[in-house]
PDB file of C-alpha atoms in Angstrom:
ATOM      1  CA  UNK A   1      98.851 109.700 124.923  1.00 34.00           C
ATOM      2  CA  UNK A   2     100.649 107.485 122.564  1.00 39.00           C
ATOM      3  CA  UNK A   3     100.157 104.964 120.049  1.00 41.00           C
ATOM      4  CA  UNK A   4     101.248 101.584 123.226  1.00 43.00           C
ATOM      5  CA  UNK A   5     100.337 101.522 126.263  1.00 44.00           C
ATOM      6  CA  UNK A   6     103.765 102.026 127.591  1.00 67.00           C
ATOM      7  CA  UNK A   7     105.159 105.292 129.667  1.00 88.00           C
ATOM      8  CA  UNK A   8     108.913 104.861 128.915  1.00 95.00           C
ATOM      9  CA  UNK A   9     110.443 104.894 125.743  1.00 97.00           C
ATOM     10  CA  UNK A  10     110.678 101.360 123.333  1.00 97.00           C
ATOM     11  CA  UNK A  11     113.762  99.506 121.715  1.00 98.00           C
ATOM     12  CA  UNK A  12     113.906  96.475 119.530  1.00 98.00           C
ATOM     13  CA  UNK A  13     115.358  93.404 121.297  1.00 98.00           C
ATOM     14  CA  UNK A  14     117.539  91.731 118.600  1.00 97.00           C
ATOM     15  CA  UNK A  15     118.893  92.851 115.245  1.00 98.00           C
ATOM     16  CA  UNK A  16     115.606  92.948 112.289  1.00 97.00           C
ATOM     17  CA  UNK A  17     116.978  91.165 108.693  1.00 97.00           C
ATOM     18  CA  UNK A  18     115.305  91.624 105.393  1.00 97.00           C
ATOM     19  CA  UNK A  19     116.494  92.497 101.552  1.00 96.00           C
ATOM     20  CA  UNK A  20     114.087  93.692  98.828  1.00 95.00           C
ATOM     21  CA  UNK A  21     113.641  96.546  95.751  1.00 92.00           C
ATOM     22  CA  UNK A  22     113.126  99.875  96.152  1.00 84.00           C
ATOM     23  CA  UNK A  23     110.268 101.328  94.479  1.00 77.00           C
ATOM     24  CA  UNK A  24     111.930 103.631  92.992  1.00 69.00           C
ATOM     25  CA  UNK A  25     115.340 102.509  92.427  1.00 78.00           C
ATOM     26  CA  UNK A  26     114.957  99.059  91.493  1.00 81.00           C
ATOM     27  CA  UNK A  27     117.843  98.361  92.900  1.00 87.00           C
ATOM     28  CA  UNK A  28     118.039  94.808  95.455  1.00 93.00           C
ATOM     29  CA  UNK A  29     119.428  96.511  99.430  1.00 95.00           C
ATOM     30  CA  UNK A  30     119.632  94.471 102.254  1.00 97.00           C
ATOM     31  CA  UNK A  31     117.994  96.075 105.896  1.00 97.00           C
ATOM     32  CA  UNK A  32     118.483  95.884 109.023  1.00 98.00           C
ATOM     33  CA  UNK A  33     117.328  97.506 112.790  1.00 98.00           C
ATOM     34  CA  UNK A  34     118.944  97.069 115.330  1.00 98.00           C
ATOM     35  CA  UNK A  35     118.569  98.358 118.924  1.00 98.00           C
ATOM     36  CA  UNK A  36     119.711 101.813 120.015  1.00 98.00           C
ATOM     37  CA  UNK A  37     119.988 103.464 123.492  1.00 98.00           C
ATOM     38  CA  UNK A  38     117.051 105.261 125.169  1.00 97.00           C
ATOM     39  CA  UNK A  39     117.269 108.991 124.430  1.00 96.00           C
ATOM     40  CA  UNK A  40     118.833 108.643 120.769  1.00 97.00           C
ATOM     41  CA  UNK A  41     115.951 109.093 117.817  1.00 97.00           C
ATOM     42  CA  UNK A  42     115.574 107.374 114.494  1.00 98.00           C
ATOM     43  CA  UNK A  43     119.320 106.657 113.298  1.00 98.00           C
ATOM     44  CA  UNK A  44     119.747 105.331 109.558  1.00 98.00           C
ATOM     45  CA  UNK A  45     123.031 104.359 108.532  1.00 98.00           C
ATOM     46  CA  UNK A  46     123.887 104.165 104.568  1.00 98.00           C
ATOM     47  CA  UNK A  47     126.121 100.938 105.318  1.00 98.00           C
ATOM     48  CA  UNK A  48     127.562 101.948 101.086  1.00 96.00           C
ATOM     49  CA  UNK A  49     128.349 104.596 101.666  1.00 97.00           C
ATOM     50  CA  UNK A  50     132.162 105.080 103.333  1.00 94.00           C
ATOM     51  CA  UNK A  51     134.538 108.054 102.001  1.00 93.00           C
ATOM     52  CA  UNK A  52     131.982 110.357 104.019  1.00 91.00           C
ATOM     53  CA  UNK A  53     129.741 111.137 106.367  1.00 96.00           C
ATOM     54  CA  UNK A  54     127.734 108.801 106.518  1.00 97.00           C
ATOM     55  CA  UNK A  55     124.880 108.718 109.897  1.00 98.00           C
ATOM     56  CA  UNK A  56     121.227 110.069 108.399  1.00 98.00           C
ATOM     57  CA  UNK A  57     119.437 111.062 111.964  1.00 97.00           C
ATOM     58  CA  UNK A  58     116.375 111.559 111.057  1.00 97.00           C
ATOM     59  CA  UNK A  59     114.645 114.916 111.932  1.00 95.00           C
ATOM     60  CA  UNK A  60     112.019 117.441 109.939  1.00 92.00           C
ATOM     61  CA  UNK A  61     114.479 119.906 108.804  1.00 93.00           C
ATOM     62  CA  UNK A  62     116.591 115.838 107.372  1.00 96.00           C
ATOM     63  CA  UNK A  63     113.428 115.849 105.000  1.00 96.00           C
ATOM     64  CA  UNK A  64     115.140 117.025 101.893  1.00 93.00           C
ATOM     65  CA  UNK A  65     112.452 115.284  98.820  1.00 84.00           C
ATOM     66  CA  UNK A  66     109.469 114.577  99.060  1.00 80.00           C
ATOM     67  CA  UNK A  67     108.711 113.480  95.823  1.00 74.00           C
ATOM     68  CA  UNK A  68     106.100 110.222  95.953  1.00 76.00           C
ATOM     69  CA  UNK A  69     107.799 109.254  98.358  1.00 84.00           C
ATOM     70  CA  UNK A  70     110.382 110.764 101.881  1.00 92.00           C
ATOM     71  CA  UNK A  71     114.037 111.685 101.642  1.00 95.00           C
ATOM     72  CA  UNK A  72     115.688 112.397 104.390  1.00 97.00           C
ATOM     73  CA  UNK A  73     120.197 114.090 103.609  1.00 97.00           C
ATOM     74  CA  UNK A  74     122.679 114.315 106.573  1.00 97.00           C
ATOM     75  CA  UNK A  75     124.834 117.692 106.373  1.00 96.00           C
ATOM     76  CA  UNK A  76     127.444 115.627 104.179  1.00 97.00           C
ATOM     77  CA  UNK A  77     125.133 114.900 101.399  1.00 96.00           C
ATOM     78  CA  UNK A  78     124.372 111.533 102.497  1.00 97.00           C
ATOM     79  CA  UNK A  79     120.725 110.609 101.763  1.00 96.00           C
ATOM     80  CA  UNK A  80     117.780 107.677 102.030  1.00 96.00           C
ATOM     81  CA  UNK A  81     114.591 108.121 100.747  1.00 94.00           C
ATOM     82  CA  UNK A  82     111.156 105.755 101.306  1.00 94.00           C
ATOM     83  CA  UNK A  83     111.926 105.926 104.982  1.00 97.00           C
ATOM     84  CA  UNK A  84     108.177 106.608 104.946  1.00 97.00           C
ATOM     85  CA  UNK A  85     106.464 103.226 105.699  1.00 97.00           C
ATOM     86  CA  UNK A  86     109.222 101.874 108.254  1.00 98.00           C
ATOM     87  CA  UNK A  87     108.492 105.163 110.465  1.00 98.00           C
ATOM     88  CA  UNK A  88     104.885 104.392 110.675  1.00 98.00           C
ATOM     89  CA  UNK A  89     105.851 101.553 112.092  1.00 98.00           C
ATOM     90  CA  UNK A  90     108.133 102.387 114.072  1.00 98.00           C
ATOM     91  CA  UNK A  91     104.860 105.041 115.545  1.00 98.00           C
ATOM     92  CA  UNK A  92     102.462 102.980 115.588  1.00 97.00           C
ATOM     93  CA  UNK A  93     104.240 100.240 117.644  1.00 97.00           C
ATOM     94  CA  UNK A  94     105.972 102.669 119.981  1.00 97.00           C
ATOM     95  CA  UNK A  95     109.932 102.337 119.387  1.00 98.00           C
ATOM     96  CA  UNK A  96     111.386 105.478 119.766  1.00 98.00           C
ATOM     97  CA  UNK A  97     115.329 104.365 118.889  1.00 98.00           C
ATOM     98  CA  UNK A  98     116.404 103.090 116.592  1.00 98.00           C
ATOM     99  CA  UNK A  99     119.373 102.022 113.344  1.00 98.00           C
ATOM    100  CA  UNK A 100     119.134 100.948 110.638  1.00 98.00           C
ATOM    101  CA  UNK A 101     121.384 100.309 108.559  1.00 98.00           C
ATOM    102  CA  UNK A 102     120.664  99.986 103.728  1.00 97.00           C
ATOM    103  CA  UNK A 103     123.280  98.706 101.918  1.00 96.00           C
ATOM    104  CA  UNK A 104     121.344 101.274  99.663  1.00 95.00           C
ATOM    105  CA  UNK A 105     120.243 104.646  98.362  1.00 95.00           C
ATOM    106  CA  UNK A 106     116.359 103.672  99.475  1.00 95.00           C
ATOM    107  CA  UNK A 107     114.903 100.837 101.703  1.00 96.00           C
ATOM    108  CA  UNK A 108     113.077  98.230 100.502  1.00 95.00           C
ATOM    109  CA  UNK A 109     109.305  98.456  99.100  1.00 94.00           C
ATOM    110  CA  UNK A 110     108.929  95.598 100.037  1.00 95.00           C
ATOM    111  CA  UNK A 111     104.999  94.916  99.579  1.00 95.00           C
ATOM    112  CA  UNK A 112     104.189  98.285  99.653  1.00 95.00           C
ATOM    113  CA  UNK A 113     102.718  98.605 103.355  1.00 97.00           C
ATOM    114  CA  UNK A 114     103.930  98.985 106.447  1.00 98.00           C
ATOM    115  CA  UNK A 115     103.271  94.808 107.211  1.00 98.00           C
ATOM    116  CA  UNK A 116     106.229  93.105 106.452  1.00 97.00           C
ATOM    117  CA  UNK A 117     108.244  96.112 108.673  1.00 98.00           C
ATOM    118  CA  UNK A 118     105.783  95.062 111.018  1.00 98.00           C
ATOM    119  CA  UNK A 119     106.111  91.057 111.331  1.00 98.00           C
ATOM    120  CA  UNK A 120     109.711  92.110 111.073  1.00 98.00           C
ATOM    121  CA  UNK A 121     110.071  94.208 114.907  1.00 98.00           C
ATOM    122  CA  UNK A 122     107.601  91.552 116.002  1.00 98.00           C
ATOM    123  CA  UNK A 123     109.862  88.998 115.618  1.00 97.00           C
ATOM    124  CA  UNK A 124     112.425  91.326 116.493  1.00 98.00           C
ATOM    125  CA  UNK A 125     110.560  91.652 119.771  1.00 98.00           C
ATOM    126  CA  UNK A 126     110.404  95.172 121.912  1.00 98.00           C
ATOM    127  CA  UNK A 127     111.885  96.343 124.663  1.00 97.00           C
ATOM    128  CA  UNK A 128     110.964  98.979 127.477  1.00 96.00           C
ATOM    129  CA  UNK A 129     113.809 101.082 128.377  1.00 97.00           C
ATOM    130  CA  UNK A 130     115.416 103.746 131.859  1.00 95.00           C
ATOM    131  CA  UNK A 131     113.810 106.931 129.753  1.00 95.00           C
ATOM    132  CA  UNK A 132     109.712 107.785 129.887  1.00 95.00           C
ATOM    133  CA  UNK A 133     108.355 109.232 126.756  1.00 95.00           C
ATOM    134  CA  UNK A 134     108.439 112.213 125.422  1.00 95.00           C
ATOM    135  CA  UNK A 135     104.950 113.281 123.202  1.00 96.00           C
ATOM    136  CA  UNK A 136     104.665 116.511 121.190  1.00 97.00           C
ATOM    137  CA  UNK A 137     101.594 117.951 122.773  1.00 98.00           C
ATOM    138  CA  UNK A 138      99.539 120.484 119.823  1.00 98.00           C
ATOM    139  CA  UNK A 139      98.411 123.159 121.699  1.00 98.00           C
ATOM    140  CA  UNK A 140      97.875 126.175 119.059  1.00 98.00           C
ATOM    141  CA  UNK A 141      96.896 124.844 115.380  1.00 98.00           C
ATOM    142  CA  UNK A 142      98.292 124.867 112.605  1.00 98.00           C
ATOM    143  CA  UNK A 143      97.937 124.341 108.920  1.00 98.00           C
ATOM    144  CA  UNK A 144      99.555 124.092 105.141  1.00 98.00           C
ATOM    145  CA  UNK A 145      97.987 124.487 102.230  1.00 98.00           C
ATOM    146  CA  UNK A 146      98.250 123.654  98.735  1.00 97.00           C
ATOM    147  CA  UNK A 147      95.259 124.742  96.114  1.00 96.00           C
ATOM    148  CA  UNK A 148      93.011 122.144  97.214  1.00 97.00           C
ATOM    149  CA  UNK A 149      95.172 120.425  98.965  1.00 98.00           C
ATOM    150  CA  UNK A 150      95.395 121.096 102.881  1.00 98.00           C
ATOM    151  CA  UNK A 151      97.106 119.615 106.553  1.00 98.00           C
ATOM    152  CA  UNK A 152      96.856 120.249 109.544  1.00 98.00           C
ATOM    153  CA  UNK A 153      97.814 119.654 113.333  1.00 98.00           C
ATOM    154  CA  UNK A 154      94.497 120.453 115.630  1.00 98.00           C
ATOM    155  CA  UNK A 155      95.087 120.164 119.796  1.00 98.00           C
ATOM    156  CA  UNK A 156      93.304 117.572 121.309  1.00 98.00           C
ATOM    157  CA  UNK A 157      93.570 115.228 124.149  1.00 95.00           C
ATOM    158  CA  UNK A 158      94.775 112.501 122.682  1.00 96.00           C
ATOM    159  CA  UNK A 159      96.311 111.396 118.389  1.00 97.00           C
ATOM    160  CA  UNK A 160      93.939 111.612 116.800  1.00 98.00           C
ATOM    161  CA  UNK A 161      94.036 111.507 112.225  1.00 98.00           C
ATOM    162  CA  UNK A 162      91.626 112.620 109.933  1.00 98.00           C
ATOM    163  CA  UNK A 163      92.578 112.138 106.016  1.00 98.00           C
ATOM    164  CA  UNK A 164      90.464 112.701 102.865  1.00 98.00           C
ATOM    165  CA  UNK A 165      91.046 111.673  99.352  1.00 98.00           C
ATOM    166  CA  UNK A 166      88.960 111.955  96.139  1.00 97.00           C
ATOM    167  CA  UNK A 167      89.780 110.966  92.724  1.00 95.00           C
ATOM    168  CA  UNK A 168      88.324 110.814  89.722  1.00 93.00           C
ATOM    169  CA  UNK A 169      88.372 107.324  88.742  1.00 92.00           C
ATOM    170  CA  UNK A 170      85.619 105.951  90.704  1.00 93.00           C
ATOM    171  CA  UNK A 171      87.522 102.943  91.166  1.00 95.00           C
ATOM    172  CA  UNK A 172      88.598 105.733  94.545  1.00 96.00           C
ATOM    173  CA  UNK A 173      86.226 107.826  94.205  1.00 96.00           C
ATOM    174  CA  UNK A 174      85.498 109.438  97.380  1.00 98.00           C
ATOM    175  CA  UNK A 175      87.336 108.247 100.431  1.00 98.00           C
ATOM    176  CA  UNK A 176      87.580 109.745 104.029  1.00 98.00           C
ATOM    177  CA  UNK A 177      88.723 107.676 107.111  1.00 98.00           C
ATOM    178  CA  UNK A 178      88.590 109.027 110.704  1.00 98.00           C
ATOM    179  CA  UNK A 179      90.891 107.529 113.848  1.00 98.00           C
ATOM    180  CA  UNK A 180      92.618 107.258 116.956  1.00 98.00           C
ATOM    181  CA  UNK A 181      96.291 106.629 116.661  1.00 98.00           C
ATOM    182  CA  UNK A 182      97.583 103.792 117.880  1.00 97.00           C
ATOM    183  CA  UNK A 183      98.516 100.693 118.013  1.00 97.00           C
ATOM    184  CA  UNK A 184      95.605  97.931 117.986  1.00 97.00           C
ATOM    185  CA  UNK A 185      93.993 100.366 115.284  1.00 98.00           C
ATOM    186  CA  UNK A 186      96.957 100.284 112.796  1.00 98.00           C
ATOM    187  CA  UNK A 187      97.652  96.774 112.940  1.00 98.00           C
ATOM    188  CA  UNK A 188      93.512  95.799 112.718  1.00 98.00           C
ATOM    189  CA  UNK A 189      93.199  98.794 109.872  1.00 98.00           C
ATOM    190  CA  UNK A 190      96.452 100.620 108.476  1.00 98.00           C
ATOM    191  CA  UNK A 191      99.184  98.667 108.354  1.00 98.00           C
ATOM    192  CA  UNK A 192      98.449  96.471 105.478  1.00 98.00           C
ATOM    193  CA  UNK A 193      97.257  98.685 103.509  1.00 98.00           C
ATOM    194  CA  UNK A 194      99.731  99.641 100.048  1.00 97.00           C
ATOM    195  CA  UNK A 195     100.644 102.694  97.896  1.00 93.00           C
ATOM    196  CA  UNK A 196      99.155 102.717  94.842  1.00 93.00           C
ATOM    197  CA  UNK A 197      99.822 104.308  91.129  1.00 88.00           C
ATOM    198  CA  UNK A 198      97.784 104.514  87.523  1.00 89.00           C
ATOM    199  CA  UNK A 199      99.717 102.579  85.243  1.00 83.00           C
ATOM    200  CA  UNK A 200      99.556 105.779  82.540  1.00 78.00           C
ATOM    201  CA  UNK A 201     101.832 107.669  84.414  1.00 78.00           C
ATOM    202  CA  UNK A 202     104.431 104.500  84.900  1.00 70.00           C
ATOM    203  CA  UNK A 203     106.093 105.064  82.284  1.00 63.00           C
ATOM    204  CA  UNK A 204     106.321 109.266  82.776  1.00 66.00           C
ATOM    205  CA  UNK A 205     107.611 108.151  86.232  1.00 60.00           C
ATOM    206  CA  UNK A 206     110.251 105.924  84.653  1.00 59.00           C
ATOM    207  CA  UNK A 207     111.580 108.665  82.737  1.00 62.00           C
ATOM    208  CA  UNK A 208     111.992 110.885  86.066  1.00 59.00           C
ATOM    209  CA  UNK A 209     114.557 108.519  87.689  1.00 60.00           C
ATOM    210  CA  UNK A 210     111.167 107.334  89.524  1.00 58.00           C
ATOM    211  CA  UNK A 211     109.241 103.668  90.236  1.00 55.00           C
ATOM    212  CA  UNK A 212     111.759 101.225  88.339  1.00 60.00           C
ATOM    213  CA  UNK A 213     110.937  98.492  90.731  1.00 67.00           C
ATOM    214  CA  UNK A 214     107.441  98.922  91.344  1.00 72.00           C
ATOM    215  CA  UNK A 215     105.229  96.214  90.570  1.00 79.00           C
ATOM    216  CA  UNK A 216     101.543  94.558  91.024  1.00 85.00           C
ATOM    217  CA  UNK A 217     103.983  92.621  93.754  1.00 84.00           C
ATOM    218  CA  UNK A 218     104.171  96.157  95.757  1.00 88.00           C
ATOM    219  CA  UNK A 219     101.801  98.403  94.680  1.00 90.00           C
ATOM    220  CA  UNK A 220      97.901  98.846  94.019  1.00 94.00           C
ATOM    221  CA  UNK A 221      97.850  99.865  90.035  1.00 91.00           C
ATOM    222  CA  UNK A 222      94.994 101.281  88.308  1.00 93.00           C
ATOM    223  CA  UNK A 223      93.953 101.260  85.018  1.00 90.00           C
ATOM    224  CA  UNK A 224      91.387 103.356  84.115  1.00 88.00           C
ATOM    225  CA  UNK A 225      89.182 102.457  86.214  1.00 89.00           C
ATOM    226  CA  UNK A 226      89.583  98.637  86.303  1.00 93.00           C
ATOM    227  CA  UNK A 227      92.291  97.580  90.022  1.00 95.00           C
ATOM    228  CA  UNK A 228      95.144  95.247  88.005  1.00 92.00           C
ATOM    229  CA  UNK A 229      96.425  93.288  90.433  1.00 92.00           C
ATOM    230  CA  UNK A 230      95.050  90.025  89.970  1.00 93.00           C
ATOM    231  CA  UNK A 231      93.482  89.708  94.378  1.00 91.00           C
ATOM    232  CA  UNK A 232      92.498  93.593  94.290  1.00 95.00           C
ATOM    233  CA  UNK A 233      92.645  95.110  97.465  1.00 97.00           C
ATOM    234  CA  UNK A 234      93.052  94.050 100.984  1.00 97.00           C
ATOM    235  CA  UNK A 235      90.599  96.236 102.381  1.00 97.00           C
ATOM    236  CA  UNK A 236      87.254  98.484 101.705  1.00 97.00           C
ATOM    237  CA  UNK A 237      88.590 102.207 101.472  1.00 98.00           C
ATOM    238  CA  UNK A 238      92.356 100.925 101.532  1.00 98.00           C
ATOM    239  CA  UNK A 239      93.634 104.161  99.226  1.00 98.00           C
ATOM    240  CA  UNK A 240      92.642 106.710 101.379  1.00 98.00           C
ATOM    241  CA  UNK A 241      94.234 103.437 104.532  1.00 98.00           C
ATOM    242  CA  UNK A 242      97.483 104.210 102.744  1.00 98.00           C
ATOM    243  CA  UNK A 243      97.380 107.976 102.891  1.00 98.00           C
ATOM    244  CA  UNK A 244      96.814 107.574 105.843  1.00 98.00           C
ATOM    245  CA  UNK A 245      99.941 105.647 106.774  1.00 98.00           C
ATOM    246  CA  UNK A 246     102.084 108.144 105.079  1.00 97.00           C
ATOM    247  CA  UNK A 247     100.967 110.766 106.972  1.00 98.00           C
ATOM    248  CA  UNK A 248     101.944 108.692 110.464  1.00 98.00           C
ATOM    249  CA  UNK A 249     105.400 107.918 108.951  1.00 98.00           C
ATOM    250  CA  UNK A 250     106.049 111.344 107.275  1.00 97.00           C
ATOM    251  CA  UNK A 251     104.933 113.642 111.090  1.00 98.00           C
ATOM    252  CA  UNK A 252     106.745 110.660 112.959  1.00 98.00           C
ATOM    253  CA  UNK A 253     110.148 112.421 111.464  1.00 97.00           C
ATOM    254  CA  UNK A 254     108.969 115.577 114.077  1.00 97.00           C
ATOM    255  CA  UNK A 255     111.089 112.524 116.461  1.00 95.00           C
ATOM    256  CA  UNK A 256     108.138 111.600 119.240  1.00 96.00           C
ATOM    257  CA  UNK A 257     104.699 110.750 119.262  1.00 95.00           C
ATOM    258  CA  UNK A 258     101.942 113.054 118.381  1.00 97.00           C
ATOM    259  CA  UNK A 259      98.927 114.633 121.330  1.00 97.00           C
ATOM    260  CA  UNK A 260      97.101 115.857 118.469  1.00 98.00           C
ATOM    261  CA  UNK A 261      94.967 115.699 115.627  1.00 98.00           C
ATOM    262  CA  UNK A 262      96.028 115.655 111.715  1.00 98.00           C
ATOM    263  CA  UNK A 263      93.596 116.612 109.772  1.00 98.00           C
ATOM    264  CA  UNK A 264      94.711 115.946 106.188  1.00 98.00           C
ATOM    265  CA  UNK A 265      92.528 116.521 102.683  1.00 98.00           C
ATOM    266  CA  UNK A 266      94.667 114.984  99.179  1.00 98.00           C
ATOM    267  CA  UNK A 267      97.704 115.489 101.233  1.00 97.00           C
ATOM    268  CA  UNK A 268     101.203 113.893  99.977  1.00 95.00           C
ATOM    269  CA  UNK A 269     104.199 113.953 101.536  1.00 95.00           C
ATOM    270  CA  UNK A 270     105.254 117.336 100.989  1.00 95.00           C
ATOM    271  CA  UNK A 271     102.682 118.635 102.070  1.00 97.00           C
ATOM    272  CA  UNK A 272     102.929 116.556 104.939  1.00 97.00           C
ATOM    273  CA  UNK A 273     106.557 117.758 105.693  1.00 96.00           C
ATOM    274  CA  UNK A 274     105.240 121.059 105.168  1.00 97.00           C
ATOM    275  CA  UNK A 275     103.172 120.454 107.905  1.00 98.00           C
ATOM    276  CA  UNK A 276     106.069 119.350 110.126  1.00 97.00           C
ATOM    277  CA  UNK A 277     108.603 122.703 109.026  1.00 97.00           C
ATOM    278  CA  UNK A 278     105.318 124.523 109.739  1.00 98.00           C
ATOM    279  CA  UNK A 279     105.117 123.522 113.254  1.00 98.00           C
ATOM    280  CA  UNK A 280     108.792 123.659 114.478  1.00 97.00           C
ATOM    281  CA  UNK A 281     109.151 127.193 113.342  1.00 98.00           C
ATOM    282  CA  UNK A 282     105.789 128.045 115.704  1.00 98.00           C
ATOM    283  CA  UNK A 283     107.069 126.913 119.027  1.00 97.00           C
ATOM    284  CA  UNK A 284     104.038 129.013 120.514  1.00 98.00           C
ATOM    285  CA  UNK A 285     102.193 126.154 119.105  1.00 98.00           C
ATOM    286  CA  UNK A 286     103.025 123.325 120.596  1.00 98.00           C
ATOM    287  CA  UNK A 287     105.641 121.103 123.175  1.00 98.00           C
ATOM    288  CA  UNK A 288     107.459 118.481 124.712  1.00 96.00           C
ATOM    289  CA  UNK A 289     105.596 115.962 126.781  1.00 95.00           C
ATOM    290  CA  UNK A 290     107.792 113.803 129.150  1.00 89.00           C
ATOM    291  CA  UNK A 291     105.296 111.094 130.228  1.00 70.00           C
ATOM    292  CA  UNK A 292     105.722 109.453 133.806  1.00 58.00           C
ATOM    293  CA  UNK A 293     103.814 107.741 136.586  1.00 50.00           C
ATOM    294  CA  UNK A 294     101.592 110.541 138.031  1.00 42.00           C
ATOM    295  CA  UNK A 295     103.165 112.961 136.664  1.00 39.00           C
ATOM    296  CA  UNK A 296     103.091 115.124 133.494  1.00 41.00           C
ATOM    297  CA  UNK A 297     106.712 117.935 132.828  1.00 42.00           C
ATOM    298  CA  UNK A 298     106.711 120.033 130.630  1.00 44.00           C
ATOM    299  CA  UNK A 299     110.136 120.367 129.265  1.00 40.00           C
TER     300      UNK A 299
END
């Protein structure tokens, strides 16, 4: 089933506006989420770009870089990065259609989780639309691997997710989550999990033009066997829960919720996008199903 108990597409009622710092660029940006018409999907707009086409519709093919975040690009070469946390909130709350305006090259990281985006969308409110929700049904297994990392989509009668990570530091170690991807589970177990990183990697990342806006206010930072954040973790297994959050957002670039099971082992944004592209390249492995009352139409 789709992640909300509504067989119709949804958008928001009123604009939702916030501002914050991009975790990689360190630039302050303003973001506005606006309602959109049925069937239009999620479109990002770079309002600071005026000499090129500044609209970037979300799709699997639009993802052009997945180093530590998910970056999308349009045909004019206009890019936008770090969309995954907002995309996860859209997916879990059943937002099918929205226009997201941002006046910089990256979405604000806020607290490093999807929680602020969920709160923003809740305040805006939700509105059902005159179009039945489409669902991507997985018909055959699709799997991608890279060394000891893997990601797979398997047939299932609901949207499920299993994620496993394994880090040598005892602060993290081996962690697994296995859950049904729906709105209730996302709100209670996933959305507040923050992104994380290691103190010894910060300088190298900044020299590579990344993590310039990262801080203890928007990420869990680990130094050896110690968590540097004064408040510690928000929840048990926060690290793997955040990786699952990322995967939900990365998969929603497909444009619809899944009817299938995702299984990730040490996977990141890059492998998730490889999985998306592998699925799109194998049309016999999936189909679009329209969920209508008393009716399921294969498209």
